[in-house]
Amino acid sequence: MASSEERDTKEREHKEEKEVEKGGFIEKVKDFIHDIGEKIEEAIGFGKPTADVTGIHFPSINLKKADIVVDVLIKNPNPVPIPLIDINYLIESDGRKLVSGLIPDSGTIHAHGEETVKIPITLIYDDIKETYSDIKPGSIIPYKIKVDLIIDVPVFGRLTLPLEKTGEIPIPYKPDIDVEKIKFEKFSLEETVAVLHVKLENKNDFDLGLNDLDYEVWLAEVSVGGADLTKSAKLEKNGISYIELPITFRPKDFGSALWDMIRGKGTGYSMKGNINVDTPFGSMKLPISKEGGTTRIKKNKDDGGDDDDDDEE
């Protein structure tokens, strides 16, 4: 007759055998269901869509804001269109949120097709500077864009496709401008042709390729209009550059201030306008202004002036 210990051992071994058989059966069922699922997917042609950030553009950047467009390429391998339910986006810098938002009902991706979805984002600089006082105008800051695409796919259900992209974005700062002197090319009371010798200080951490400048100049509170930039120039980052701007005016319009101008005593001036520049981040239009400045007027020797080059830049 078997002892109680022997009976317990046999019962335990029998139970373990049953559990092994049960576990094996469950695994076989799981494998069978998985195989059937794959065969169904193959038969009806369903698969998970994919997405990738293919580009980031800055259509417009000025002192107030930056317009950003994120290009996302979505591929749909399925035989039916897929609705793009929501797009969640977030831009952060060093872990700090700069802007976030949601775009609902963003369209449909065609069956067996691919489509580039453009996500427009606007970054307001005042909001950033008010929140993070250490972010200074003229600087370049790192950014990370996070995008979640929420789609509804038959068989799979609702899916979220997370995307990330990093880069740099500028916080532009307007250049300082000064008219160091005005040199006459042709002098008469009826019409005087002169050149403004202008100093521009670029206070940004990136170069500015100066392409165009629209401006208006006031001499002794009399507007003398403006003119086009004769040639392009490169404004080095955190550097000072000199450019020459032609103007034409009528000295007899200046009244008594004319005599101070002729005697070389200097004249008050103001200048206001915009510069159009190329940058590593795209083109920008930046304002320039100078109120209440004072500059010298120099005449050519042919007009009775002292046209030396001792004070040339």
PDB file of N, CA, C and O in Angstrom, residues 116-181:
ATOM      1  N   THR A 116       1.364  64.099 -48.697  1.00  0.00           N
ATOM      2  CA  THR A 116       2.111  64.982 -47.796  1.00  0.00           C
ATOM      3  C   THR A 116       1.140  65.942 -47.133  1.00  0.00           C
ATOM      4  O   THR A 116       0.480  66.743 -47.799  1.00  0.00           O
ATOM      5  N   VAL A 117       1.035  65.832 -45.830  1.00  0.00           N
ATOM      6  CA  VAL A 117       0.167  66.708 -45.045  1.00  0.00           C
ATOM      7  C   VAL A 117       1.020  67.854 -44.507  1.00  0.00           C
ATOM      8  O   VAL A 117       2.081  67.629 -43.912  1.00  0.00           O
ATOM      9  N   LYS A 118       0.559  69.079 -44.741  1.00  0.00           N
ATOM     10  CA  LYS A 118       1.296  70.261 -44.285  1.00  0.00           C
ATOM     11  C   LYS A 118       0.674  70.777 -42.997  1.00  0.00           C
ATOM     12  O   LYS A 118      -0.534  71.053 -42.951  1.00  0.00           O
ATOM     13  N   ILE A 119       1.504  70.894 -41.965  1.00  0.00           N
ATOM     14  CA  ILE A 119       1.031  71.339 -40.647  1.00  0.00           C
ATOM     15  C   ILE A 119       1.533  72.759 -40.406  1.00  0.00           C
ATOM     16  O   ILE A 119       2.736  72.981 -40.191  1.00  0.00           O
ATOM     17  N   PRO A 120       0.640  73.766 -40.448  1.00  0.00           N
ATOM     18  CA  PRO A 120       1.076  75.147 -40.206  1.00  0.00           C
ATOM     19  C   PRO A 120       1.119  75.471 -38.715  1.00  0.00           C
ATOM     20  O   PRO A 120       0.181  75.171 -37.965  1.00  0.00           O
ATOM     21  N   ILE A 121       2.214  76.084 -38.294  1.00  0.00           N
ATOM     22  CA  ILE A 121       2.400  76.459 -36.890  1.00  0.00           C
ATOM     23  C   ILE A 121       2.935  77.891 -36.851  1.00  0.00           C
ATOM     24  O   ILE A 121       3.800  78.255 -37.651  1.00  0.00           O
ATOM     25  N   THR A 122       2.421  78.694 -35.931  1.00  0.00           N
ATOM     26  CA  THR A 122       2.914  80.065 -35.763  1.00  0.00           C
ATOM     27  C   THR A 122       3.519  80.219 -34.380  1.00  0.00           C
ATOM     28  O   THR A 122       2.894  79.886 -33.365  1.00  0.00           O
ATOM     29  N   LEU A 123       4.748  80.732 -34.357  1.00  0.00           N
ATOM     30  CA  LEU A 123       5.481  80.944 -33.108  1.00  0.00           C
ATOM     31  C   LEU A 123       5.520  82.449 -32.838  1.00  0.00           C
ATOM     32  O   LEU A 123       6.101  83.209 -33.622  1.00  0.00           O
ATOM     33  N   ILE A 124       4.876  82.902 -31.760  1.00  0.00           N
ATOM     34  CA  ILE A 124       4.832  84.327 -31.410  1.00  0.00           C
ATOM     35  C   ILE A 124       5.985  84.629 -30.460  1.00  0.00           C
ATOM     36  O   ILE A 124       6.054  84.086 -29.359  1.00  0.00           O
ATOM     37  N   TYR A 125       6.893  85.527 -30.891  1.00  0.00           N
ATOM     38  CA  TYR A 125       8.105  85.771 -30.099  1.00  0.00           C
ATOM     39  C   TYR A 125       7.811  86.437 -28.760  1.00  0.00           C
ATOM     40  O   TYR A 125       8.476  86.138 -27.757  1.00  0.00           O
ATOM     41  N   ASP A 126       6.829  87.334 -28.707  1.00  0.00           N
ATOM     42  CA  ASP A 126       6.523  88.000 -27.437  1.00  0.00           C
ATOM     43  C   ASP A 126       6.089  86.986 -26.385  1.00  0.00           C
ATOM     44  O   ASP A 126       6.425  87.126 -25.201  1.00  0.00           O
ATOM     45  N   ASP A 127       5.330  85.967 -26.814  1.00  0.00           N
ATOM     46  CA  ASP A 127       4.904  84.934 -25.859  1.00  0.00           C
ATOM     47  C   ASP A 127       6.109  84.189 -25.293  1.00  0.00           C
ATOM     48  O   ASP A 127       6.158  83.870 -24.100  1.00  0.00           O
ATOM     49  N   ILE A 128       7.090  83.928 -26.163  1.00  0.00           N
ATOM     50  CA  ILE A 128       8.287  83.213 -25.707  1.00  0.00           C
ATOM     51  C   ILE A 128       9.082  84.075 -24.732  1.00  0.00           C
ATOM     52  O   ILE A 128       9.493  83.624 -23.660  1.00  0.00           O
ATOM     53  N   LYS A 129       9.294  85.360 -25.102  1.00  0.00           N
ATOM     54  CA  LYS A 129      10.122  86.232 -24.268  1.00  0.00           C
ATOM     55  C   LYS A 129       9.461  86.539 -22.932  1.00  0.00           C
ATOM     56  O   LYS A 129      10.152  86.721 -21.923  1.00  0.00           O
ATOM     57  N   GLU A 130       8.126  86.592 -22.921  1.00  0.00           N
ATOM     58  CA  GLU A 130       7.436  86.827 -21.652  1.00  0.00           C
ATOM     59  C   GLU A 130       7.542  85.620 -20.727  1.00  0.00           C
ATOM     60  O   GLU A 130       7.599  85.759 -19.509  1.00  0.00           O
ATOM     61  N   THR A 131       7.548  84.439 -21.316  1.00  0.00           N
ATOM     62  CA  THR A 131       7.605  83.208 -20.512  1.00  0.00           C
ATOM     63  C   THR A 131       9.027  82.858 -20.102  1.00  0.00           C
ATOM     64  O   THR A 131       9.274  82.428 -18.969  1.00  0.00           O
ATOM     65  N   TYR A 132       9.973  83.057 -21.021  1.00  0.00           N
ATOM     66  CA  TYR A 132      11.361  82.680 -20.760  1.00  0.00           C
ATOM     67  C   TYR A 132      12.253  83.893 -21.008  1.00  0.00           C
ATOM     68  O   TYR A 132      12.642  84.176 -22.143  1.00  0.00           O
ATOM     69  N   SER A 133      12.562  84.609 -19.934  1.00  0.00           N
ATOM     70  CA  SER A 133      13.307  85.870 -20.061  1.00  0.00           C
ATOM     71  C   SER A 133      14.751  85.663 -20.508  1.00  0.00           C
ATOM     72  O   SER A 133      15.402  86.609 -20.964  1.00  0.00           O
ATOM     73  N   ASP A 134      15.264  84.441 -20.409  1.00  0.00           N
ATOM     74  CA  ASP A 134      16.653  84.192 -20.792  1.00  0.00           C
ATOM     75  C   ASP A 134      16.812  84.009 -22.304  1.00  0.00           C
ATOM     76  O   ASP A 134      17.939  83.966 -22.801  1.00  0.00           O
ATOM     77  N   ILE A 135      15.703  83.884 -23.033  1.00  0.00           N
ATOM     78  CA  ILE A 135      15.775  83.792 -24.495  1.00  0.00           C
ATOM     79  C   ILE A 135      15.834  85.202 -25.054  1.00  0.00           C
ATOM     80  O   ILE A 135      14.860  85.948 -24.988  1.00  0.00           O
ATOM     81  N   LYS A 136      16.971  85.594 -25.596  1.00  0.00           N
ATOM     82  CA  LYS A 136      17.230  86.966 -26.000  1.00  0.00           C
ATOM     83  C   LYS A 136      17.029  87.169 -27.499  1.00  0.00           C
ATOM     84  O   LYS A 136      17.317  86.268 -28.300  1.00  0.00           O
ATOM     85  N   PRO A 137      16.558  88.366 -27.898  1.00  0.00           N
ATOM     86  CA  PRO A 137      16.485  88.700 -29.328  1.00  0.00           C
ATOM     87  C   PRO A 137      17.864  88.623 -29.978  1.00  0.00           C
ATOM     88  O   PRO A 137      18.867  89.008 -29.375  1.00  0.00           O
ATOM     89  N   GLY A 138      17.905  88.103 -31.182  1.00  0.00           N
ATOM     90  CA  GLY A 138      19.165  87.944 -31.894  1.00  0.00           C
ATOM     91  C   GLY A 138      19.791  86.575 -31.729  1.00  0.00           C
ATOM     92  O   GLY A 138      20.755  86.248 -32.414  1.00  0.00           O
ATOM     93  N   SER A 139      19.232  85.749 -30.855  1.00  0.00           N
ATOM     94  CA  SER A 139      19.819  84.436 -30.572  1.00  0.00           C
ATOM     95  C   SER A 139      19.245  83.358 -31.474  1.00  0.00           C
ATOM     96  O   SER A 139      18.238  83.550 -32.165  1.00  0.00           O
ATOM     97  N   ILE A 140      19.896  82.205 -31.468  1.00  0.00           N
ATOM     98  CA  ILE A 140      19.406  81.011 -32.148  1.00  0.00           C
ATOM     99  C   ILE A 140      19.157  79.951 -31.081  1.00  0.00           C
ATOM    100  O   ILE A 140      20.042  79.680 -30.265  1.00  0.00           O
ATOM    101  N   ILE A 141      17.973  79.378 -31.079  1.00  0.00           N
ATOM    102  CA  ILE A 141      17.650  78.402 -30.041  1.00  0.00           C
ATOM    103  C   ILE A 141      17.350  77.044 -30.687  1.00  0.00           C
ATOM    104  O   ILE A 141      16.838  76.977 -31.802  1.00  0.00           O
ATOM    105  N   PRO A 142      17.662  75.949 -29.983  1.00  0.00           N
ATOM    106  CA  PRO A 142      17.307  74.618 -30.509  1.00  0.00           C
ATOM    107  C   PRO A 142      15.822  74.360 -30.315  1.00  0.00           C
ATOM    108  O   PRO A 142      15.193  74.906 -29.399  1.00  0.00           O
ATOM    109  N   TYR A 143      15.257  73.550 -31.181  1.00  0.00           N
ATOM    110  CA  TYR A 143      13.862  73.187 -31.009  1.00  0.00           C
ATOM    111  C   TYR A 143      13.677  71.704 -31.303  1.00  0.00           C
ATOM    112  O   TYR A 143      14.476  71.081 -32.008  1.00  0.00           O
ATOM    113  N   LYS A 144      12.596  71.172 -30.747  1.00  0.00           N
ATOM    114  CA  LYS A 144      12.145  69.817 -31.074  1.00  0.00           C
ATOM    115  C   LYS A 144      10.656  69.907 -31.376  1.00  0.00           C
ATOM    116  O   LYS A 144       9.878  70.429 -30.572  1.00  0.00           O
ATOM    117  N   ILE A 145      10.275  69.434 -32.553  1.00  0.00           N
ATOM    118  CA  ILE A 145       8.866  69.376 -32.928  1.00  0.00           C
ATOM    119  C   ILE A 145       8.364  67.949 -32.732  1.00  0.00           C
ATOM    120  O   ILE A 145       8.952  67.004 -33.250  1.00  0.00           O
ATOM    121  N   LYS A 146       7.302  67.812 -31.960  1.00  0.00           N
ATOM    122  CA  LYS A 146       6.659  66.516 -31.750  1.00  0.00           C
ATOM    123  C   LYS A 146       5.271  66.544 -32.385  1.00  0.00           C
ATOM    124  O   LYS A 146       4.492  67.479 -32.143  1.00  0.00           O
ATOM    125  N   VAL A 147       4.982  65.550 -33.200  1.00  0.00           N
ATOM    126  CA  VAL A 147       3.698  65.464 -33.888  1.00  0.00           C
ATOM    127  C   VAL A 147       3.098  64.081 -33.648  1.00  0.00           C
ATOM    128  O   VAL A 147       3.777  63.071 -33.808  1.00  0.00           O
ATOM    129  N   ASP A 148       1.837  64.057 -33.237  1.00  0.00           N
ATOM    130  CA  ASP A 148       1.083  62.808 -33.113  1.00  0.00           C
ATOM    131  C   ASP A 148      -0.030  62.814 -34.150  1.00  0.00           C
ATOM    132  O   ASP A 148      -0.910  63.685 -34.130  1.00  0.00           O
ATOM    133  N   LEU A 149       0.023  61.844 -35.076  1.00  0.00           N
ATOM    134  CA  LEU A 149      -1.029  61.667 -36.067  1.00  0.00           C
ATOM    135  C   LEU A 149      -1.988  60.584 -35.565  1.00  0.00           C
ATOM    136  O   LEU A 149      -1.562  59.458 -35.308  1.00  0.00           O
ATOM    137  N   ILE A 150      -3.250  60.924 -35.426  1.00  0.00           N
ATOM    138  CA  ILE A 150      -4.241  59.961 -34.937  1.00  0.00           C
ATOM    139  C   ILE A 150      -5.114  59.553 -36.115  1.00  0.00           C
ATOM    140  O   ILE A 150      -5.790  60.386 -36.720  1.00  0.00           O
ATOM    141  N   ILE A 151      -5.063  58.251 -36.450  1.00  0.00           N
ATOM    142  CA  ILE A 151      -5.779  57.743 -37.614  1.00  0.00           C
ATOM    143  C   ILE A 151      -6.649  56.558 -37.206  1.00  0.00           C
ATOM    144  O   ILE A 151      -6.449  55.955 -36.153  1.00  0.00           O
ATOM    145  N   ASP A 152      -7.642  56.276 -38.046  1.00  0.00           N
ATOM    146  CA  ASP A 152      -8.562  55.161 -37.777  1.00  0.00           C
ATOM    147  C   ASP A 152      -8.444  54.160 -38.923  1.00  0.00           C
ATOM    148  O   ASP A 152      -8.833  54.449 -40.051  1.00  0.00           O
ATOM    149  N   VAL A 153      -7.896  52.983 -38.614  1.00  0.00           N
ATOM    150  CA  VAL A 153      -7.630  51.981 -39.635  1.00  0.00           C
ATOM    151  C   VAL A 153      -8.503  50.758 -39.392  1.00  0.00           C
ATOM    152  O   VAL A 153      -8.526  50.222 -38.281  1.00  0.00           O
ATOM    153  N   PRO A 154      -9.240  50.270 -40.408  1.00  0.00           N
ATOM    154  CA  PRO A 154     -10.002  49.024 -40.240  1.00  0.00           C
ATOM    155  C   PRO A 154      -9.080  47.888 -39.794  1.00  0.00           C
ATOM    156  O   PRO A 154      -7.907  47.856 -40.159  1.00  0.00           O
ATOM    157  N   VAL A 155      -9.609  46.986 -39.022  1.00  0.00           N
ATOM    158  CA  VAL A 155      -8.898  45.835 -38.446  1.00  0.00           C
ATOM    159  C   VAL A 155      -8.037  46.268 -37.254  1.00  0.00           C
ATOM    160  O   VAL A 155      -8.112  45.707 -36.175  1.00  0.00           O
ATOM    161  N   PHE A 156      -7.206  47.315 -37.453  1.00  0.00           N
ATOM    162  CA  PHE A 156      -6.308  47.752 -36.378  1.00  0.00           C
ATOM    163  C   PHE A 156      -7.006  48.681 -35.391  1.00  0.00           C
ATOM    164  O   PHE A 156      -6.642  48.749 -34.223  1.00  0.00           O
ATOM    165  N   GLY A 157      -7.996  49.451 -35.858  1.00  0.00           N
ATOM    166  CA  GLY A 157      -8.647  50.423 -35.006  1.00  0.00           C
ATOM    167  C   GLY A 157      -7.912  51.756 -35.007  1.00  0.00           C
ATOM    168  O   GLY A 157      -7.167  52.077 -35.923  1.00  0.00           O
ATOM    169  N   ARG A 158      -8.100  52.528 -33.966  1.00  0.00           N
ATOM    170  CA  ARG A 158      -7.480  53.851 -33.866  1.00  0.00           C
ATOM    171  C   ARG A 158      -6.002  53.712 -33.500  1.00  0.00           C
ATOM    172  O   ARG A 158      -5.652  53.044 -32.528  1.00  0.00           O
ATOM    173  N   LEU A 159      -5.145  54.367 -34.300  1.00  0.00           N
ATOM    174  CA  LEU A 159      -3.701  54.308 -34.076  1.00  0.00           C
ATOM    175  C   LEU A 159      -3.134  55.709 -33.930  1.00  0.00           C
ATOM    176  O   LEU A 159      -3.647  56.670 -34.509  1.00  0.00           O
ATOM    177  N   THR A 160      -2.050  55.822 -33.173  1.00  0.00           N
ATOM    178  CA  THR A 160      -1.305  57.078 -33.047  1.00  0.00           C
ATOM    179  C   THR A 160       0.088  56.873 -33.620  1.00  0.00           C
ATOM    180  O   THR A 160       0.813  55.966 -33.187  1.00  0.00           O
ATOM    181  N   LEU A 161       0.445  57.705 -34.590  1.00  0.00           N
ATOM    182  CA  LEU A 161       1.783  57.655 -35.182  1.00  0.00           C
ATOM    183  C   LEU A 161       2.585  58.830 -34.642  1.00  0.00           C
ATOM    184  O   LEU A 161       2.370  59.978 -35.042  1.00  0.00           O
ATOM    185  N   PRO A 162       3.531  58.586 -33.717  1.00  0.00           N
ATOM    186  CA  PRO A 162       4.311  59.691 -33.145  1.00  0.00           C
ATOM    187  C   PRO A 162       5.534  60.020 -34.017  1.00  0.00           C
ATOM    188  O   PRO A 162       6.215  59.135 -34.526  1.00  0.00           O
ATOM    189  N   LEU A 163       5.807  61.315 -34.179  1.00  0.00           N
ATOM    190  CA  LEU A 163       6.941  61.776 -34.975  1.00  0.00           C
ATOM    191  C   LEU A 163       7.691  62.851 -34.210  1.00  0.00           C
ATOM    192  O   LEU A 163       7.111  63.605 -33.428  1.00  0.00           O
ATOM    193  N   GLU A 164       9.009  62.955 -34.488  1.00  0.00           N
ATOM    194  CA  GLU A 164       9.834  64.001 -33.876  1.00  0.00           C
ATOM    195  C   GLU A 164      10.830  64.529 -34.896  1.00  0.00           C
ATOM    196  O   GLU A 164      11.275  63.798 -35.780  1.00  0.00           O
ATOM    197  N   LYS A 165      11.173  65.808 -34.758  1.00  0.00           N
ATOM    198  CA  LYS A 165      12.192  66.419 -35.609  1.00  0.00           C
ATOM    199  C   LYS A 165      12.855  67.544 -34.823  1.00  0.00           C
ATOM    200  O   LYS A 165      12.175  68.304 -34.131  1.00  0.00           O
ATOM    201  N   THR A 166      14.172  67.649 -34.933  1.00  0.00           N
ATOM    202  CA  THR A 166      14.901  68.693 -34.217  1.00  0.00           C
ATOM    203  C   THR A 166      15.561  69.651 -35.203  1.00  0.00           C
ATOM    204  O   THR A 166      15.759  69.336 -36.375  1.00  0.00           O
ATOM    205  N   GLY A 167      15.893  70.828 -34.709  1.00  0.00           N
ATOM    206  CA  GLY A 167      16.556  71.821 -35.540  1.00  0.00           C
ATOM    207  C   GLY A 167      16.830  73.078 -34.735  1.00  0.00           C
ATOM    208  O   GLY A 167      16.840  73.052 -33.497  1.00  0.00           O
ATOM    209  N   GLU A 168      17.033  74.194 -35.441  1.00  0.00           N
ATOM    210  CA  GLU A 168      17.291  75.476 -34.795  1.00  0.00           C
ATOM    211  C   GLU A 168      16.383  76.544 -35.400  1.00  0.00           C
ATOM    212  O   GLU A 168      16.040  76.478 -36.577  1.00  0.00           O
ATOM    213  N   ILE A 169      16.020  77.513 -34.572  1.00  0.00           N
ATOM    214  CA  ILE A 169      15.167  78.603 -35.029  1.00  0.00           C
ATOM    215  C   ILE A 169      15.709  79.918 -34.479  1.00  0.00           C
ATOM    216  O   ILE A 169      16.199  79.965 -33.344  1.00  0.00           O
ATOM    217  N   PRO A 170      15.665  80.999 -35.282  1.00  0.00           N
ATOM    218  CA  PRO A 170      16.207  82.278 -34.804  1.00  0.00           C
ATOM    219  C   PRO A 170      15.152  83.112 -34.084  1.00  0.00           C
ATOM    220  O   PRO A 170      13.955  82.982 -34.318  1.00  0.00           O
ATOM    221  N   ILE A 171      15.626  83.980 -33.198  1.00  0.00           N
ATOM    222  CA  ILE A 171      14.805  85.033 -32.594  1.00  0.00           C
ATOM    223  C   ILE A 171      15.384  86.344 -33.126  1.00  0.00           C
ATOM    224  O   ILE A 171      16.314  86.914 -32.532  1.00  0.00           O
ATOM    225  N   PRO A 172      14.940  86.839 -34.285  1.00  0.00           N
ATOM    226  CA  PRO A 172      15.631  87.945 -34.960  1.00  0.00           C
ATOM    227  C   PRO A 172      15.562  89.265 -34.199  1.00  0.00           C
ATOM    228  O   PRO A 172      14.642  89.515 -33.417  1.00  0.00           O
ATOM    229  N   TYR A 173      16.560  90.094 -34.458  1.00  0.00           N
ATOM    230  CA  TYR A 173      16.686  91.416 -33.831  1.00  0.00           C
ATOM    231  C   TYR A 173      17.012  92.428 -34.919  1.00  0.00           C
ATOM    232  O   TYR A 173      17.814  92.141 -35.816  1.00  0.00           O
ATOM    233  N   LYS A 174      16.388  93.596 -34.864  1.00  0.00           N
ATOM    234  CA  LYS A 174      16.603  94.566 -35.932  1.00  0.00           C
ATOM    235  C   LYS A 174      17.997  95.176 -35.833  1.00  0.00           C
ATOM    236  O   LYS A 174      18.509  95.428 -34.729  1.00  0.00           O
ATOM    237  N   PRO A 175      18.658  95.427 -36.968  1.00  0.00           N
ATOM    238  CA  PRO A 175      19.990  96.041 -36.960  1.00  0.00           C
ATOM    239  C   PRO A 175      19.920  97.509 -36.538  1.00  0.00           C
ATOM    240  O   PRO A 175      18.897  98.177 -36.708  1.00  0.00           O
ATOM    241  N   ASP A 176      21.014  97.994 -35.989  1.00  0.00           N
ATOM    242  CA  ASP A 176      21.174  99.429 -35.709  1.00  0.00           C
ATOM    243  C   ASP A 176      21.716 100.113 -36.950  1.00  0.00           C
ATOM    244  O   ASP A 176      22.565  99.558 -37.652  1.00  0.00           O
ATOM    245  N   ILE A 177      21.263 101.342 -37.214  1.00  0.00           N
ATOM    246  CA  ILE A 177      21.709 102.075 -38.394  1.00  0.00           C
ATOM    247  C   ILE A 177      22.145 103.481 -38.013  1.00  0.00           C
ATOM    248  O   ILE A 177      21.533 104.123 -37.146  1.00  0.00           O
ATOM    249  N   ASP A 178      23.226 103.945 -38.615  1.00  0.00           N
ATOM    250  CA  ASP A 178      23.722 105.310 -38.432  1.00  0.00           C
ATOM    251  C   ASP A 178      24.224 105.827 -39.766  1.00  0.00           C
ATOM    252  O   ASP A 178      24.863 105.086 -40.526  1.00  0.00           O
ATOM    253  N   VAL A 179      23.942 107.116 -40.046  1.00  0.00           N
ATOM    254  CA  VAL A 179      24.522 107.776 -41.207  1.00  0.00           C
ATOM    255  C   VAL A 179      25.777 108.503 -40.723  1.00  0.00           C
ATOM    256  O   VAL A 179      25.691 109.507 -40.007  1.00  0.00           O
ATOM    257  N   GLU A 180      26.943 107.983 -41.077  1.00  0.00           N
ATOM    258  CA  GLU A 180      28.194 108.559 -40.577  1.00  0.00           C
ATOM    259  C   GLU A 180      28.516 109.872 -41.265  1.00  0.00           C
ATOM    260  O   GLU A 180      29.046 110.790 -40.650  1.00  0.00           O
ATOM    261  N   LYS A 181      28.218 109.968 -42.557  1.00  0.00           N
ATOM    262  CA  LYS A 181      28.433 111.222 -43.271  1.00  0.00           C
ATOM    263  C   LYS A 181      27.665 111.185 -44.581  1.00  0.00           C
ATOM    264  O   LYS A 181      27.212 110.121 -45.037  1.00  0.00           O
TER     265      LYS A 181
END
